[in-house]
mmCIF file with all atom_site columns, C-alpha atoms in Angstrom:
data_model
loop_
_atom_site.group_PDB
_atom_site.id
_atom_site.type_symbol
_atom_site.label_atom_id
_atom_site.label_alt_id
_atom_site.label_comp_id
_atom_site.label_asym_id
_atom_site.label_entity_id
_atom_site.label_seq_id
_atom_site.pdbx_PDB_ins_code
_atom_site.Cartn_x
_atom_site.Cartn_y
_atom_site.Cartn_z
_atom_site.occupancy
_atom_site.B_iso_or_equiv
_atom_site.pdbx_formal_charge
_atom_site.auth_seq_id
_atom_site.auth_comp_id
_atom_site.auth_asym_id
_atom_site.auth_atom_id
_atom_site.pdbx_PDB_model_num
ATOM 1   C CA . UNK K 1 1   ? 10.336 1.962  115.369 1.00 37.00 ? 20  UNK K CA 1
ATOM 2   C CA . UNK K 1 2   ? 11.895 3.011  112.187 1.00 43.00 ? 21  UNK K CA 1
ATOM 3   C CA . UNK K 1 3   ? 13.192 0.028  109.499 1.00 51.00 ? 22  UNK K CA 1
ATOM 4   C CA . UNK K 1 4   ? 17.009 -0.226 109.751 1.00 49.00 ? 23  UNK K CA 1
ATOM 5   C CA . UNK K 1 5   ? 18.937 0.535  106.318 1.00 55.00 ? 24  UNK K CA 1
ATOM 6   C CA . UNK K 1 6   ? 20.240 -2.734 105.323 1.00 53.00 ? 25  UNK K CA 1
ATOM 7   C CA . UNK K 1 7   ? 23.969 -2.052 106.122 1.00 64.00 ? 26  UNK K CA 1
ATOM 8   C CA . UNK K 1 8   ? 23.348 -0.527 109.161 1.00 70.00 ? 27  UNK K CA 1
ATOM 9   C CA . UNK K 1 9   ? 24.486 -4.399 111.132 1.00 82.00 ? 28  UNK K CA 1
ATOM 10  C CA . UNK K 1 10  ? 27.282 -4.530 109.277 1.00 85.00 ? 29  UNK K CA 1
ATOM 11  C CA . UNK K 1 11  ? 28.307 -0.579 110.354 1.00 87.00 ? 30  UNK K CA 1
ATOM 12  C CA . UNK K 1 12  ? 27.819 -1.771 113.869 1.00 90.00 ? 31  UNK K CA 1
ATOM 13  C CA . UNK K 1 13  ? 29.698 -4.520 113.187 1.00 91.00 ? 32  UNK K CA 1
ATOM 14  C CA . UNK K 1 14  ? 32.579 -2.503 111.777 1.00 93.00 ? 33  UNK K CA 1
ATOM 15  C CA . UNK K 1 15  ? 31.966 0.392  114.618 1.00 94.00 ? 34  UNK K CA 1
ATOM 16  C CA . UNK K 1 16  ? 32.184 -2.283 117.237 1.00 95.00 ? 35  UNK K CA 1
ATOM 17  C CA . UNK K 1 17  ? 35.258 -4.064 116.090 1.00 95.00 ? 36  UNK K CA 1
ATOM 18  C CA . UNK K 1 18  ? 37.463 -0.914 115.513 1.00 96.00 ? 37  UNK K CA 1
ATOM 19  C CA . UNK K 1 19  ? 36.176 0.085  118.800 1.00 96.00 ? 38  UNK K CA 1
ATOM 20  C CA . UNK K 1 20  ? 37.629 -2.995 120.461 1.00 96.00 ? 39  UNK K CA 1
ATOM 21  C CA . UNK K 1 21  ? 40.545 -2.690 118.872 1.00 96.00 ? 40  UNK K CA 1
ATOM 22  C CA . UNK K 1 22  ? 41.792 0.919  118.934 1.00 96.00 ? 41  UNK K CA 1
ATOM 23  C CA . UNK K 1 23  ? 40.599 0.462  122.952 1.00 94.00 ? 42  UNK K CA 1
ATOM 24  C CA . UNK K 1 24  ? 42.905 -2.380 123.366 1.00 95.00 ? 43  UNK K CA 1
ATOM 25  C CA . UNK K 1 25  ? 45.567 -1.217 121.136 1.00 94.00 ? 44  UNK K CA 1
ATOM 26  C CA . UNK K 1 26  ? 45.803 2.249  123.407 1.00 93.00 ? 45  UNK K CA 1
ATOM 27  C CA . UNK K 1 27  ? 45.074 -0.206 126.112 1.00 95.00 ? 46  UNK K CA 1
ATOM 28  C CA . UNK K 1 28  ? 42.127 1.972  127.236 1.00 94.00 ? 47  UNK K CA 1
ATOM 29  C CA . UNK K 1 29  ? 39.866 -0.088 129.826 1.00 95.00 ? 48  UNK K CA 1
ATOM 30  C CA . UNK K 1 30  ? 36.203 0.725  129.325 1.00 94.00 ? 49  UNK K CA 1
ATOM 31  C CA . UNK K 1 31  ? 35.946 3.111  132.049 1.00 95.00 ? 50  UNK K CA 1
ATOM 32  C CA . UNK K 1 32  ? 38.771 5.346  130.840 1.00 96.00 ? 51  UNK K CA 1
ATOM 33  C CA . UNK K 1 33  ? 37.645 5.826  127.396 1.00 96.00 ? 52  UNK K CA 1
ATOM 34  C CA . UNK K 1 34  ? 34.292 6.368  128.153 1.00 96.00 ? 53  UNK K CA 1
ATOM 35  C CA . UNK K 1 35  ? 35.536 9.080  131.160 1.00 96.00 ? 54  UNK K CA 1
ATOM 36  C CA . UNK K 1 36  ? 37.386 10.467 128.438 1.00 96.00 ? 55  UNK K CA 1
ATOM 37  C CA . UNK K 1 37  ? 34.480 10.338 125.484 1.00 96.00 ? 56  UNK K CA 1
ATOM 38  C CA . UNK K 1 38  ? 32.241 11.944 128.120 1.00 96.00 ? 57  UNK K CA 1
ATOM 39  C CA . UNK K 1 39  ? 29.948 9.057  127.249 1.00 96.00 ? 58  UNK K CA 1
ATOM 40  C CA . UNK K 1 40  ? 28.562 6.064  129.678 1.00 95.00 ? 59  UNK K CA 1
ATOM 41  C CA . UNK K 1 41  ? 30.899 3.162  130.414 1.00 95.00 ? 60  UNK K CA 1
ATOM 42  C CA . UNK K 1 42  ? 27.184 1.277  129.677 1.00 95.00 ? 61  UNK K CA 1
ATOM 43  C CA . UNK K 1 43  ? 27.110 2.932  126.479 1.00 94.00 ? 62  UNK K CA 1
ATOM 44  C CA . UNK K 1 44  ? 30.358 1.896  125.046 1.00 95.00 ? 63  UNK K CA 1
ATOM 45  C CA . UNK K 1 45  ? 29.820 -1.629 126.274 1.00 94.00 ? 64  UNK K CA 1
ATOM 46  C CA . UNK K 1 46  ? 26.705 -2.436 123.899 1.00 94.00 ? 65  UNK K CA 1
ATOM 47  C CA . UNK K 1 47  ? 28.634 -0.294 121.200 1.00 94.00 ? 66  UNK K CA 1
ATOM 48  C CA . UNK K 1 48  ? 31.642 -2.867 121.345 1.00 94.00 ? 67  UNK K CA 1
ATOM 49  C CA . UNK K 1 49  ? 28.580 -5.533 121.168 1.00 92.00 ? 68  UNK K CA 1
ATOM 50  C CA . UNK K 1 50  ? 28.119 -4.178 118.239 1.00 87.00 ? 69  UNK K CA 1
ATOM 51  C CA . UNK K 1 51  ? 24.056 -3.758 118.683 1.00 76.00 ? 70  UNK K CA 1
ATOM 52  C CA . UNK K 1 52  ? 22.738 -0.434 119.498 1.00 86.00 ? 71  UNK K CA 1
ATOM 53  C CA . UNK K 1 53  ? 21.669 2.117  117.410 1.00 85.00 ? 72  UNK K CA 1
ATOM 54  C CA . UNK K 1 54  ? 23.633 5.506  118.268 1.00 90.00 ? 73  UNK K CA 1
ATOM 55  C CA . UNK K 1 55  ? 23.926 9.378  117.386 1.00 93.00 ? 74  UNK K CA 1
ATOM 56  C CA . UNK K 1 56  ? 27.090 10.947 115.445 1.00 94.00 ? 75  UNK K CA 1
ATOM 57  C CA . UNK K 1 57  ? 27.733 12.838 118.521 1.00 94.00 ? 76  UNK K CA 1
ATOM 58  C CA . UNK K 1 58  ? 28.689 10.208 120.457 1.00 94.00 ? 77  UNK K CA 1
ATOM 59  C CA . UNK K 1 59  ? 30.689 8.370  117.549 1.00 95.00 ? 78  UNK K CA 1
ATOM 60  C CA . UNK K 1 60  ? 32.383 11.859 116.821 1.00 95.00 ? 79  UNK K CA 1
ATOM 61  C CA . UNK K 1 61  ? 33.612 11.877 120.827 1.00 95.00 ? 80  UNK K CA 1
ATOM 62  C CA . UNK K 1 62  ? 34.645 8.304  121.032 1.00 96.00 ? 81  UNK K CA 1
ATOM 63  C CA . UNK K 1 63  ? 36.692 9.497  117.558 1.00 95.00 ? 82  UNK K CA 1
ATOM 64  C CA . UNK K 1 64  ? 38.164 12.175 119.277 1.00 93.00 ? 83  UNK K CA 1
ATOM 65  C CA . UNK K 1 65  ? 39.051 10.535 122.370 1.00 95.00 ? 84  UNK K CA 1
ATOM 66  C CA . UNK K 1 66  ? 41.072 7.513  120.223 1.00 95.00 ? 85  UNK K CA 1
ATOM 67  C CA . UNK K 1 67  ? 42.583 10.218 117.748 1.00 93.00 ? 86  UNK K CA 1
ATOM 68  C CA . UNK K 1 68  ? 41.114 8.850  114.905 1.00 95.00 ? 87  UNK K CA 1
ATOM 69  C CA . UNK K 1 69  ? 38.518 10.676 112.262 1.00 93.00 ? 88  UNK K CA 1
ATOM 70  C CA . UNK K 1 70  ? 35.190 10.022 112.689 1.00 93.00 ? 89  UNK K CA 1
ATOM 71  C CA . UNK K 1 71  ? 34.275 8.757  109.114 1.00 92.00 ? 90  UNK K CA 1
ATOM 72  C CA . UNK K 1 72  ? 37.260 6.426  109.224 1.00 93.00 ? 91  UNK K CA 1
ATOM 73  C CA . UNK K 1 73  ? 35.915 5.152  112.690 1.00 94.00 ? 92  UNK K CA 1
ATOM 74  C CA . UNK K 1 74  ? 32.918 3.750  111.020 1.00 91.00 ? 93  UNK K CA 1
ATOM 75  C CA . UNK K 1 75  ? 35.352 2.167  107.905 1.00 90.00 ? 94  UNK K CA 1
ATOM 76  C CA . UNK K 1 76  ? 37.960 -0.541 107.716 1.00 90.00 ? 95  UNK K CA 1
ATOM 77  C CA . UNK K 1 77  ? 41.055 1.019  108.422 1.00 91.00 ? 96  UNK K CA 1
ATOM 78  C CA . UNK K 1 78  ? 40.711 3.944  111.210 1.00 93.00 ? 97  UNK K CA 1
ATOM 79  C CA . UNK K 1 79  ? 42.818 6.725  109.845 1.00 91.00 ? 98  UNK K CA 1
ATOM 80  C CA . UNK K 1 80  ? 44.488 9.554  112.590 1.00 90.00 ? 99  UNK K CA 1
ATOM 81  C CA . UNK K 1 81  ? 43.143 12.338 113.088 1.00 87.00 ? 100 UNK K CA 1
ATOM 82  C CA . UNK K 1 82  ? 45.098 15.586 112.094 1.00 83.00 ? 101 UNK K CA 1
ATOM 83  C CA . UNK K 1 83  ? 45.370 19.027 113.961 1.00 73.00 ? 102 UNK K CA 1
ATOM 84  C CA . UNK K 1 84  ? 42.535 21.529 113.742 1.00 72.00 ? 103 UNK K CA 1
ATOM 85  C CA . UNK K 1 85  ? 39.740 18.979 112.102 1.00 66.00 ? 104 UNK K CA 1
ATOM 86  C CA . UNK K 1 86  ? 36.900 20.505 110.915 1.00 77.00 ? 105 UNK K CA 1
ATOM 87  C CA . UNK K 1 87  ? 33.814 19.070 113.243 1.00 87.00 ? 106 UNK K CA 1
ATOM 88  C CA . UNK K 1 88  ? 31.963 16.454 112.200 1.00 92.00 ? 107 UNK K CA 1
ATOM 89  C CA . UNK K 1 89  ? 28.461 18.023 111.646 1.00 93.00 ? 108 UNK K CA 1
ATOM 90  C CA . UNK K 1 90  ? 30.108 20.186 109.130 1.00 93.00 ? 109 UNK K CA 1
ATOM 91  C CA . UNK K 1 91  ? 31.707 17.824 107.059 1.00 93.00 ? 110 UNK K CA 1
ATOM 92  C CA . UNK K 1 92  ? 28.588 15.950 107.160 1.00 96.00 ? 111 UNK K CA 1
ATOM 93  C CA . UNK K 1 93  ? 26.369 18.399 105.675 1.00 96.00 ? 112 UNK K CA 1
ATOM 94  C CA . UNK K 1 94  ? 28.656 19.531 103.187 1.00 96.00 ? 113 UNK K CA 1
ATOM 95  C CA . UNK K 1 95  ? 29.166 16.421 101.764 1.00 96.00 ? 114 UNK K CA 1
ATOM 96  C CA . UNK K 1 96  ? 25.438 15.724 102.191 1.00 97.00 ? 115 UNK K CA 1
ATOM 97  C CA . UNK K 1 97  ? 24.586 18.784 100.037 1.00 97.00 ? 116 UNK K CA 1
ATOM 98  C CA . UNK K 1 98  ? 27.030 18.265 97.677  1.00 97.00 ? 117 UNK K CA 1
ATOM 99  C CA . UNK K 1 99  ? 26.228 14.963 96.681  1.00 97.00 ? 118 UNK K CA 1
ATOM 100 C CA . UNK K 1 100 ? 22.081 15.211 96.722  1.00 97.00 ? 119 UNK K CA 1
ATOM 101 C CA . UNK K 1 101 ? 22.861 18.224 94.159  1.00 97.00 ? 120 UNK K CA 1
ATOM 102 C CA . UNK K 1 102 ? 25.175 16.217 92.222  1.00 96.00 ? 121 UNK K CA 1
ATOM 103 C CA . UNK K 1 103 ? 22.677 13.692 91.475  1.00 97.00 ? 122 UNK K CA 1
ATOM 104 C CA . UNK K 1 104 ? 20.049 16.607 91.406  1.00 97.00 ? 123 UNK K CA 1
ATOM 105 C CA . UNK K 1 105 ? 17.910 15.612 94.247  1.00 97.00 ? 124 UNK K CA 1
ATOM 106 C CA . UNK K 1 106 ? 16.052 17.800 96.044  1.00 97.00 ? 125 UNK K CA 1
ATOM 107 C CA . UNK K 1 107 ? 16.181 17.517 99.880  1.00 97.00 ? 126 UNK K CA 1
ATOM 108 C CA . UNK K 1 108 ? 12.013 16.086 99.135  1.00 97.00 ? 127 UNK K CA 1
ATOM 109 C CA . UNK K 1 109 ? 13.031 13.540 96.673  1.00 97.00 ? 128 UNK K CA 1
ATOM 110 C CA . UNK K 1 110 ? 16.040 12.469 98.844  1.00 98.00 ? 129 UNK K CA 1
ATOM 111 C CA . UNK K 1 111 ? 13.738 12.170 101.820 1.00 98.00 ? 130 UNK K CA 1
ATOM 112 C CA . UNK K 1 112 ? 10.912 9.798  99.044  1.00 97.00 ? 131 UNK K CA 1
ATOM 113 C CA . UNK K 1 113 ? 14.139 7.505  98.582  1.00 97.00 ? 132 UNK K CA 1
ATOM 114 C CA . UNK K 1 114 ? 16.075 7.149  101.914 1.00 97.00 ? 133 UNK K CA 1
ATOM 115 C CA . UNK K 1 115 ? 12.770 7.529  104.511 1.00 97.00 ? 134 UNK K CA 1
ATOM 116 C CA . UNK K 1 116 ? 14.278 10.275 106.075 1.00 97.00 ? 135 UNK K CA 1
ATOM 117 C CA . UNK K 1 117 ? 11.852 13.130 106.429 1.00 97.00 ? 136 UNK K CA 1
ATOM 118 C CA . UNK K 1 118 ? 12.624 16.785 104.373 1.00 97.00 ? 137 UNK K CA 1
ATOM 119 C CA . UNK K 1 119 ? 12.577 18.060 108.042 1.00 97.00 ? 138 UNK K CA 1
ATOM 120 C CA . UNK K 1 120 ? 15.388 15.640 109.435 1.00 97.00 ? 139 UNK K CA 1
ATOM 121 C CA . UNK K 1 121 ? 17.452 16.352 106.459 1.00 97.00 ? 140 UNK K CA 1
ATOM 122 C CA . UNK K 1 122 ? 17.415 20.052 106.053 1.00 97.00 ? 141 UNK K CA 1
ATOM 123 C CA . UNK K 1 123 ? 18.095 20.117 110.199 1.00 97.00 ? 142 UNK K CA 1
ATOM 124 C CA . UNK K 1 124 ? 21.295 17.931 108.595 1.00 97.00 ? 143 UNK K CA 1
ATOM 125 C CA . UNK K 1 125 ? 22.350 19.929 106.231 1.00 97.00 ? 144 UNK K CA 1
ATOM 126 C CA . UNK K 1 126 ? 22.063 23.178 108.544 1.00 96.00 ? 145 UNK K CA 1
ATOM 127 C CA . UNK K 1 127 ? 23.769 21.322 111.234 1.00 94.00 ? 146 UNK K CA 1
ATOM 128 C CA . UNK K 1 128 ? 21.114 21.530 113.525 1.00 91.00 ? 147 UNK K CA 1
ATOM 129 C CA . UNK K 1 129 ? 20.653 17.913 114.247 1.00 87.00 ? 148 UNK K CA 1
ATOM 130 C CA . UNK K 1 130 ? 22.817 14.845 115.709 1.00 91.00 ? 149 UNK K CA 1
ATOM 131 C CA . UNK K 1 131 ? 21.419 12.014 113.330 1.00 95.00 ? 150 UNK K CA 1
ATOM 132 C CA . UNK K 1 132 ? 21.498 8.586  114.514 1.00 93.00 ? 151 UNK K CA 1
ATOM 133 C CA . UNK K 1 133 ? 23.643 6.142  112.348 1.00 92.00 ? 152 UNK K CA 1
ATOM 134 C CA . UNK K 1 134 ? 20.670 4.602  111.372 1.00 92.00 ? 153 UNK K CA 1
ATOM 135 C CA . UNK K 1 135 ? 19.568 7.497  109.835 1.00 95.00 ? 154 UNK K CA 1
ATOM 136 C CA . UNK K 1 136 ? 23.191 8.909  108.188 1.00 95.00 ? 155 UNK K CA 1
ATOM 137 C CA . UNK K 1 137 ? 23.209 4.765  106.855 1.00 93.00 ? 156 UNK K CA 1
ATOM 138 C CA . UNK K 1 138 ? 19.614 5.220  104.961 1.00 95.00 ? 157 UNK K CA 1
ATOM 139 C CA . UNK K 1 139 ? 21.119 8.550  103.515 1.00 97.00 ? 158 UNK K CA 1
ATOM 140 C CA . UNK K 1 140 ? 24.518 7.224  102.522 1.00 95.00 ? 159 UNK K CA 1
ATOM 141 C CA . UNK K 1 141 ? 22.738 3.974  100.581 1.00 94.00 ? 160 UNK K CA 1
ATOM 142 C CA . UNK K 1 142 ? 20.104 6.772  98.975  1.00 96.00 ? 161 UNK K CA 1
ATOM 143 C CA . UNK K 1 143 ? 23.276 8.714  97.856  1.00 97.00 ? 162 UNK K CA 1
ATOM 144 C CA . UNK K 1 144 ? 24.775 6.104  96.892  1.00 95.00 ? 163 UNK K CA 1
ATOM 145 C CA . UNK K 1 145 ? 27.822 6.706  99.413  1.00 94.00 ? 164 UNK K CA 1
ATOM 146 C CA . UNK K 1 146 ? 29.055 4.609  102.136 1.00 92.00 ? 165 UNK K CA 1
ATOM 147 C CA . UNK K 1 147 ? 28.887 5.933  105.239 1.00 92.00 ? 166 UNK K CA 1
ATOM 148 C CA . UNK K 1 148 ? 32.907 6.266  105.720 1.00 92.00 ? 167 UNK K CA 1
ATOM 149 C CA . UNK K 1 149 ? 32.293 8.646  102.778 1.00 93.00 ? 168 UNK K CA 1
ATOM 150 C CA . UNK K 1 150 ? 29.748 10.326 103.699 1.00 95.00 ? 169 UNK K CA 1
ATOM 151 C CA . UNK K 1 151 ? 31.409 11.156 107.041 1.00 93.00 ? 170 UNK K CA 1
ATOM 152 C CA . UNK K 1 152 ? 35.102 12.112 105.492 1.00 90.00 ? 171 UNK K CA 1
ATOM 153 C CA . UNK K 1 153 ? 36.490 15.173 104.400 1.00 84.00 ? 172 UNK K CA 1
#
């Protein structure tokens, strides 16, 4: 089992508590959101607990479903989402790539610092993988980014 990043509780914290909120603010039950998420009722139950370790995919989906961005999911304030978004994984690796070359980091020394294998990150950056937040948090702290920023346009 891989160490969790250090702010990865408080990210579920924050995931869980916008979750609860935008559901009951929409007054979504469960089973309705997750029908419409395309993700288990089971699943979004331990998310709104707050303690299980999930993939962007499934954040990006429960985003979509509420109408909010997917960065701003995982922040403070949950921000709507606009017309003809550009998908998640995109955003992601452009931002990733962007800032590992501003602070000159090669996709190695980036996976030395954050313990995120040069594999798992290049699959990133080409879009080829749905990381786990887990993951995305030990890249953010590495970058030094939060994850709200490393998730919005």
């Amino acid at each position: 089992m891989s160490e969790q990043a250090p702010e990865t509780p408080l990210l579920l914290a924050q995931l869980a508590a916008n979750l609860r909120a935008l559901r009951a603010k929409g007054n979504w039950t469960s089973s309705a959101l997750a029908e419409q998420a395309h993700i288990s009722r089971r699943m979004l139950q331990l998310l709104e607990q707050g303690g299980v370790n999930v993939s962007l995919g499934a954040v990006d989906k429960l985003a979509r479903a509420l109408g909010v961005t997917t960065g701003s999911l995982l922040g403070k304030r949950p921000q709507a989402r606009q017309d003809g978004a550009v998908l998640i994984e995109q955003v992601l690796a452009t931002n990733l790539v962007s800032a590992r070359k501003r602070l000159n980091l090669t996709q190695e020394t980036l996976a030395q610092q954050s313990g995120v294998s040069r594999a798992v990150i290049a699959h990133i950056e080409r879009q080829a993988r749905n990381p786990s937040l887990h993951t995305l948090a030990r890249l953010a702290a590495s970058l030094d980014l939060s994850l709200e920023a490393l998730l919005s346009k």
